[in-house]
Coordinates of C-alpha atoms and ligand atoms in Angstrom, one line a residue:
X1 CA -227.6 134.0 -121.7
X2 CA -227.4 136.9 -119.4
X3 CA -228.8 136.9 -116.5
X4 CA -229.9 139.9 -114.2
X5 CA -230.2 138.2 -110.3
X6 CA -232.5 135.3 -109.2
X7 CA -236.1 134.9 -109.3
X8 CA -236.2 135.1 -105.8
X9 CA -234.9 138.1 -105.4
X10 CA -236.5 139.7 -108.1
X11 CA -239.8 138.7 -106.3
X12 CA -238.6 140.1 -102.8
X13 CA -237.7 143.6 -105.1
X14 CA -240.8 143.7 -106.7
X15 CA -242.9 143.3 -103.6
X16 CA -241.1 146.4 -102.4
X17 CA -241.8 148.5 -104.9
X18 CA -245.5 147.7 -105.7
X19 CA -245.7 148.0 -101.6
X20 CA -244.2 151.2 -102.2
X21 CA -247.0 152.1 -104.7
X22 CA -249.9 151.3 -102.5
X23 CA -250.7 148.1 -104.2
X24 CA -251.8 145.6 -100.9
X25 CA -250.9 142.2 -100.7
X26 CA -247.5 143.5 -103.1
X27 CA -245.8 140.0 -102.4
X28 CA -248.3 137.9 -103.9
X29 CA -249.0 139.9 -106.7
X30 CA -244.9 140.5 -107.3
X31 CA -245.2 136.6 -107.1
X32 CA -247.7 136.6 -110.2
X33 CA -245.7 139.9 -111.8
X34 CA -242.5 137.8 -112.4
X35 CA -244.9 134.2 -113.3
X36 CA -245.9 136.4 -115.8
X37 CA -242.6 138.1 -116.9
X38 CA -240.8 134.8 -117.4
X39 CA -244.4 133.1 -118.9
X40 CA -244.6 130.7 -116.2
X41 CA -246.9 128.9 -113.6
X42 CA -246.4 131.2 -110.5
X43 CA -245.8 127.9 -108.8
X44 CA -242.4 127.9 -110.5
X45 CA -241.6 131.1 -108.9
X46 CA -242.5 129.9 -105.5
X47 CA -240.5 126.2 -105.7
X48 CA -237.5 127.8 -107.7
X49 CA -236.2 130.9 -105.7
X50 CA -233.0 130.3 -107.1
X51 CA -232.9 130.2 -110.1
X52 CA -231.4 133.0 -112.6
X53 CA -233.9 135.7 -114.1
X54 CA -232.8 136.5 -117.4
X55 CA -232.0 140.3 -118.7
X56 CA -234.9 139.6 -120.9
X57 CA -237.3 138.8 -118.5
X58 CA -236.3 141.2 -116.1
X59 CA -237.1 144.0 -118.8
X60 CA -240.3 142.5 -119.1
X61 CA -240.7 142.5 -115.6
X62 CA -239.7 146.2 -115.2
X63 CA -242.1 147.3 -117.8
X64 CA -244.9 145.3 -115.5
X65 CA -244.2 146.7 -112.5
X66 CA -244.4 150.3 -113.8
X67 CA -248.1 149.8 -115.0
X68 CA -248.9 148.1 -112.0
X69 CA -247.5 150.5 -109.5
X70 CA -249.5 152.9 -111.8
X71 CA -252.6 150.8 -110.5
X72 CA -252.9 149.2 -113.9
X73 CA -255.2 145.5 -112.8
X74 CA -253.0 142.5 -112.7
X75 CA -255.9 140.4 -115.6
X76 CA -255.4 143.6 -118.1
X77 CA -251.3 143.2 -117.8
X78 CA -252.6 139.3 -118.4
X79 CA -254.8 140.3 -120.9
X80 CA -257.3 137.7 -120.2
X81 CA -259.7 136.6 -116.8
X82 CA -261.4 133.6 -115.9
X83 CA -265.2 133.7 -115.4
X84 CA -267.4 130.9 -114.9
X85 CA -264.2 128.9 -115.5
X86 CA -263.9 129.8 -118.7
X87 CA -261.1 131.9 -120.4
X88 CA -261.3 136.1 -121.8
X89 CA -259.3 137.7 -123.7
X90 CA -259.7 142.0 -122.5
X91 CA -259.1 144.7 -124.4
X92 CA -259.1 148.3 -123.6
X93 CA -262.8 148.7 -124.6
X94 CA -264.1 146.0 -122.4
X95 CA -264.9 145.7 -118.5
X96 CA -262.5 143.3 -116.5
X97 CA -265.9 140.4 -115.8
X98 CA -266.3 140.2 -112.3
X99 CA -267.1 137.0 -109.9
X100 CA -270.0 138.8 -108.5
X101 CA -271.7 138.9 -112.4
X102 CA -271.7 135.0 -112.2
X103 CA -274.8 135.4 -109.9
X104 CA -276.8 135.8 -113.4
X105 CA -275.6 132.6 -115.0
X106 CA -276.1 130.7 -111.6
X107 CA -279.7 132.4 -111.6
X108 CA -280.1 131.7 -115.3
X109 CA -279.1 128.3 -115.0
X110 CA -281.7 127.9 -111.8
X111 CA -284.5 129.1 -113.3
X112 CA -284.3 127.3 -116.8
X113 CA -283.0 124.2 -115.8
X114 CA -283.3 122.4 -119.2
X115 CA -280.1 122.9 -120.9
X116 CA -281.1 120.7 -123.9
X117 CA -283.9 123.4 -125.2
X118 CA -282.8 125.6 -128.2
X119 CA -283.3 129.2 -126.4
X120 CA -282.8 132.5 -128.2
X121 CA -280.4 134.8 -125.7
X122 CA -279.3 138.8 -126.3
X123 CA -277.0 140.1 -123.9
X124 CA -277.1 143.9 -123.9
X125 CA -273.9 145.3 -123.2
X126 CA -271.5 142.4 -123.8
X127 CA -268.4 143.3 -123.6
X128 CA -266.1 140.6 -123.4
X129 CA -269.3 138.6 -124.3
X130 CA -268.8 136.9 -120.9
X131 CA -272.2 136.1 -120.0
X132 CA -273.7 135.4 -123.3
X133 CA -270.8 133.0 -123.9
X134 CA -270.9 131.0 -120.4
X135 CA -274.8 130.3 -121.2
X136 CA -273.9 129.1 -124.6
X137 CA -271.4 127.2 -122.7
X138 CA -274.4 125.7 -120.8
X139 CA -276.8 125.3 -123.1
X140 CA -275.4 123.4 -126.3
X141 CA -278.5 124.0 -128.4
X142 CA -278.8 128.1 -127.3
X143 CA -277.8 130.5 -129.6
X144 CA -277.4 134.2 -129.1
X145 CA -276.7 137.6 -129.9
X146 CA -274.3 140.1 -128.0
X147 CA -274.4 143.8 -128.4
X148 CA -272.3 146.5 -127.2
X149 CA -272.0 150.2 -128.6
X150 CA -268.3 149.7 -128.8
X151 CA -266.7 147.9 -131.8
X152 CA -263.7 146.9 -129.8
X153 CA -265.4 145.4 -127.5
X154 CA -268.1 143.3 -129.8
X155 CA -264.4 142.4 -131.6
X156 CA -263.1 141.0 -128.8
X157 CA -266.4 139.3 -127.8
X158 CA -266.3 137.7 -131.4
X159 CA -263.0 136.4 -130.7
X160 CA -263.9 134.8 -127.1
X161 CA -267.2 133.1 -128.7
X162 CA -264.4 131.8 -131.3
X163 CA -261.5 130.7 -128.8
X164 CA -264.5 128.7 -126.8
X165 CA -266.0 127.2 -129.5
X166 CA -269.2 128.4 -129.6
X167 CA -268.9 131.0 -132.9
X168 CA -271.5 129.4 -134.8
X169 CA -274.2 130.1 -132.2
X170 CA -273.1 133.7 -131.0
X171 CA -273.4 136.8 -133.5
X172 CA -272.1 139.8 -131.7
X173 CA -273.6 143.4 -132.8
X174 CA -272.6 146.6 -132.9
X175 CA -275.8 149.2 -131.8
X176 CA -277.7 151.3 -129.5
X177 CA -279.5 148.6 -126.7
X178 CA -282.1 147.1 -128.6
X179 CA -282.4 150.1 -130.9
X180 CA -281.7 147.2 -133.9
X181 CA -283.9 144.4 -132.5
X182 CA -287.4 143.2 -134.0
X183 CA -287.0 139.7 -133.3
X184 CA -288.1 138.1 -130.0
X185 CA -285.7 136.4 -127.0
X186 CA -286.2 133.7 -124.9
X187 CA -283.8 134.7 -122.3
X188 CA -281.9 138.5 -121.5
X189 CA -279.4 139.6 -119.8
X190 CA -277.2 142.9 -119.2
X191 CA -275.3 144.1 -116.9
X192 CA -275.5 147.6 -117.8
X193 CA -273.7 150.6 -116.5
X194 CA -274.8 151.2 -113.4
X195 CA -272.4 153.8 -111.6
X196 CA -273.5 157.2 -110.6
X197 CA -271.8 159.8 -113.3
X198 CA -270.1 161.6 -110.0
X199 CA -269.0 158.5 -108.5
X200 CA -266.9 157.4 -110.5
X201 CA -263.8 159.6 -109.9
X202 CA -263.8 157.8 -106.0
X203 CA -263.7 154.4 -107.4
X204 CA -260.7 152.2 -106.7
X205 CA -258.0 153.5 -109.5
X206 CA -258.2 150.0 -110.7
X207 CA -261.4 150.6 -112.2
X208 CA -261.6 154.4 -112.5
X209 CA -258.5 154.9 -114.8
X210 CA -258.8 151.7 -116.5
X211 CA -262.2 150.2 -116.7
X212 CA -263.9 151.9 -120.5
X213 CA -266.1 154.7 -119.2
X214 CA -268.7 153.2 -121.1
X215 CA -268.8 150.7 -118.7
X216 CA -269.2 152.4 -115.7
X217 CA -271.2 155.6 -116.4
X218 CA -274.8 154.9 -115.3
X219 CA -275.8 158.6 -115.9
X220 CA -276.8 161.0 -112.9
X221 CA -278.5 158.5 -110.5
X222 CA -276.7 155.4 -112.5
X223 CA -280.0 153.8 -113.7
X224 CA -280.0 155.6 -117.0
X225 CA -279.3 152.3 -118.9
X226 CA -282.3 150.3 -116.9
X227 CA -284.8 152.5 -118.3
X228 CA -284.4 152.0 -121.5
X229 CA -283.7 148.0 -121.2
X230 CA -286.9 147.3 -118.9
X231 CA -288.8 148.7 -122.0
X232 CA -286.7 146.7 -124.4
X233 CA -286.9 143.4 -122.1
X234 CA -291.0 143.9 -122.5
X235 CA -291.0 144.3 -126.1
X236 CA -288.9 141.5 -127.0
X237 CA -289.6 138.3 -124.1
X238 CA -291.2 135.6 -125.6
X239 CA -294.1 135.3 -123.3
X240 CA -292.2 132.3 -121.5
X241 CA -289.0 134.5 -121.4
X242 CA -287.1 135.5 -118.7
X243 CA -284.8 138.8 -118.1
X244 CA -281.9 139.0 -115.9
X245 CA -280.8 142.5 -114.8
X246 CA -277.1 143.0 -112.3
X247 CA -277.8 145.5 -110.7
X248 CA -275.3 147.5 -108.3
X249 CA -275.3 147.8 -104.3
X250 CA -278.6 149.3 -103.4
X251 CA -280.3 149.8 -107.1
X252 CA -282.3 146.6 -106.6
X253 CA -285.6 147.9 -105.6
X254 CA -285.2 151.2 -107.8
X255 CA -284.8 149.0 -111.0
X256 CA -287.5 146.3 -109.8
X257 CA -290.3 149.7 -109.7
X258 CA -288.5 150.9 -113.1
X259 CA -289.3 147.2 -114.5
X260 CA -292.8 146.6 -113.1
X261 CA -293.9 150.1 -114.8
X262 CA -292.5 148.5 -117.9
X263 CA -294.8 145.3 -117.8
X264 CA -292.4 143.2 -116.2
X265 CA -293.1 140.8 -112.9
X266 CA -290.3 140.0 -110.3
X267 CA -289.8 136.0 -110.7
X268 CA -286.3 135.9 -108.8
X269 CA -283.9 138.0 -106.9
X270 CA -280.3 136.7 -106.1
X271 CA -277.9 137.7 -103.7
X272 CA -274.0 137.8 -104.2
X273 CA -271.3 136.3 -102.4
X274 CA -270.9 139.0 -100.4
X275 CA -274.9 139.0 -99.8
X276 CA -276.0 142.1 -102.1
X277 CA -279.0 141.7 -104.0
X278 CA -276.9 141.4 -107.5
X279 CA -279.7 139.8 -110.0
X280 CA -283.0 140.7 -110.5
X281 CA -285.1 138.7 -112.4
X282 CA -288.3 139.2 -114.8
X283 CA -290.9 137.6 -116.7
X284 CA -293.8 139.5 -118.8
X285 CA -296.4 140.5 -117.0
X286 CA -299.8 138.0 -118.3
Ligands
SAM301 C1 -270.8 146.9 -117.1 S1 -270.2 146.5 -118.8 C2 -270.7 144.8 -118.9 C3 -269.8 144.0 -119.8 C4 -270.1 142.4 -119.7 N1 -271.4 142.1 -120.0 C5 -269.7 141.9 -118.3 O1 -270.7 141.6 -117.6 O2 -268.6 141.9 -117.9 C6 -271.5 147.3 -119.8 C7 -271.3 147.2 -121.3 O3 -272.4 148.0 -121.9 C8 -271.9 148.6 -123.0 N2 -272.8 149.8 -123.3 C9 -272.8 151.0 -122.7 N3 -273.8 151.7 -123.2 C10 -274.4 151.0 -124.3 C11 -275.4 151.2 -125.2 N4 -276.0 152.4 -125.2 N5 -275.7 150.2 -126.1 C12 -275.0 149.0 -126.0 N6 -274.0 148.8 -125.2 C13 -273.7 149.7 -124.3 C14 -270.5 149.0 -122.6 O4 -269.7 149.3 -123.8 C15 -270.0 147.8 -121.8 O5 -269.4 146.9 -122.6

């Protein structure tokens, strides 16, 4: 075996040079850097300083710490994130889910509490398919349909609903919004695009250089995606059905005026940890 230092110290040198590269709080995230470059519970890396790091997983380590210093998001060098305790696999062409998005499934789960009843869900802009797939996780007899307008990412979706468990209720399709939909839904939700076209270039570089564009680019004022997905949510509710929009810091009364011209009536409006307005809820208006 050959070996290339100790773990400890390959954390202490890894700290410095992701400190070096701007990346804050560089000794916990070194910590999870070498977890991850000798496959390992970062809990081995804090109770076994001492042990040897082998030349292999020092490579891997290096290799690491050169996307991260190059602002690369700790979950994409993972290749998968939690949300809603479950487990994603990314991919290049999907958005890394964020905590803030499990204000819709808390919502969803508030305002139809029965999880027994056999609901119809589309989620427009799946991605990783993380919201479709914790409802289905939810609601045993759901099923639903996930679209996105990139193939990778409706592949990678697929593959979630499979690792879960749930493939035989989720479909995932390939489209325009609801350009391909006749049928009707008992429950929507999307988090669309919602950035500001200009704004994008001051985002974090975690997100800017690394996030799909598609994901991001809400058009010139960032609400592009809303108009069109108000007008779908009103053509295809069932008239008990219920909508739930993210929105983004600040959107949530220009999107609640974009859905009531629509057809749609406000039934719920959520807050985020961090106390924005983050879901908007809808029903048909009688
Ligand atoms: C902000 S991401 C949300 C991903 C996922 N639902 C989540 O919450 O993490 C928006 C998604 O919408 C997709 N998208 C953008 N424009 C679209 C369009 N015209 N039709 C369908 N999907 C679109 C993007 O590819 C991206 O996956």
């Amino acid at each position: 075996m050959s070996v290339s230092g100790t773990i400890g110290a390959a954390v202490t040198e890894t700290a410095a040079r992701l400190g070096a590269a701007g990346i804050e709080e560089a000794r916990r995230e070194a910590r999870l850097l070498v977890a991850l470059a000798l496959d390992a519970d970062p809990a081995i890396v804090l109770g076994y300083p001492e042990r040897p790091l082998e030349s292999a997983a020092r490579r891997r380590l290096d290799g690491l710490v050169a996307r991260r210093a190059a602002r690369e998001p700790v979950s994409r060098l993972r290749g998968h994130r939690e949300f809603w305790s479950l487990d994603f696999l990314l991919s290049p062409e999907t958005l890394d889910p964020r905590a803030d998005s499990e204000t819709l499934i808390d919502a969803a789960l508030d305002l139809l509490p029965d999880p027994a009843a056999p609901r119809r869900v589309i989620d427009f802009g799946t991605g990783s398919g993380c919201l479709l797939l914790a409802l289905l996780s939810e609601w045993p007899l759901a099923t639903g349909i996930g679209v996105d307008r990139s193939w990778g990412a409706a592949l990678t979706a697929r593959r979630n609903a499979a690792r879960l468990g749930v493939a035989d209720r989720a479909r995932f399709v390939v489209g325009d919004w609801d350009a391909a939909f006749g049928g009707m839904a008992d429950v929507i939700v999307a988090n669309p695009p919602y950035i500001a076209t200009e704004d994008i270039i001051a985002l974090d570089p975690e997100v800017a250089r690394f996030e799909p564009r598609a994901a991001l680019d809400g058009g010139p004022d960032g609400l592009a995606a809303y108009r069109v997905l108000v007008r779908a949510a009103a053509r295809l509710l069932t008239p008990d059905g219920v909508v739930l929009f993210e929105v983004g810091a600040g959107q949530a009364a220009a999107v609640a005026t974009l859905a009531e011209a629509a057809g749609l009536s406000s039934c719920a409006i959520r807050r985020d940890l961090a106390g924005i307005e983050r879901c908007l809820a809808f029903v048909r208006r009688s």
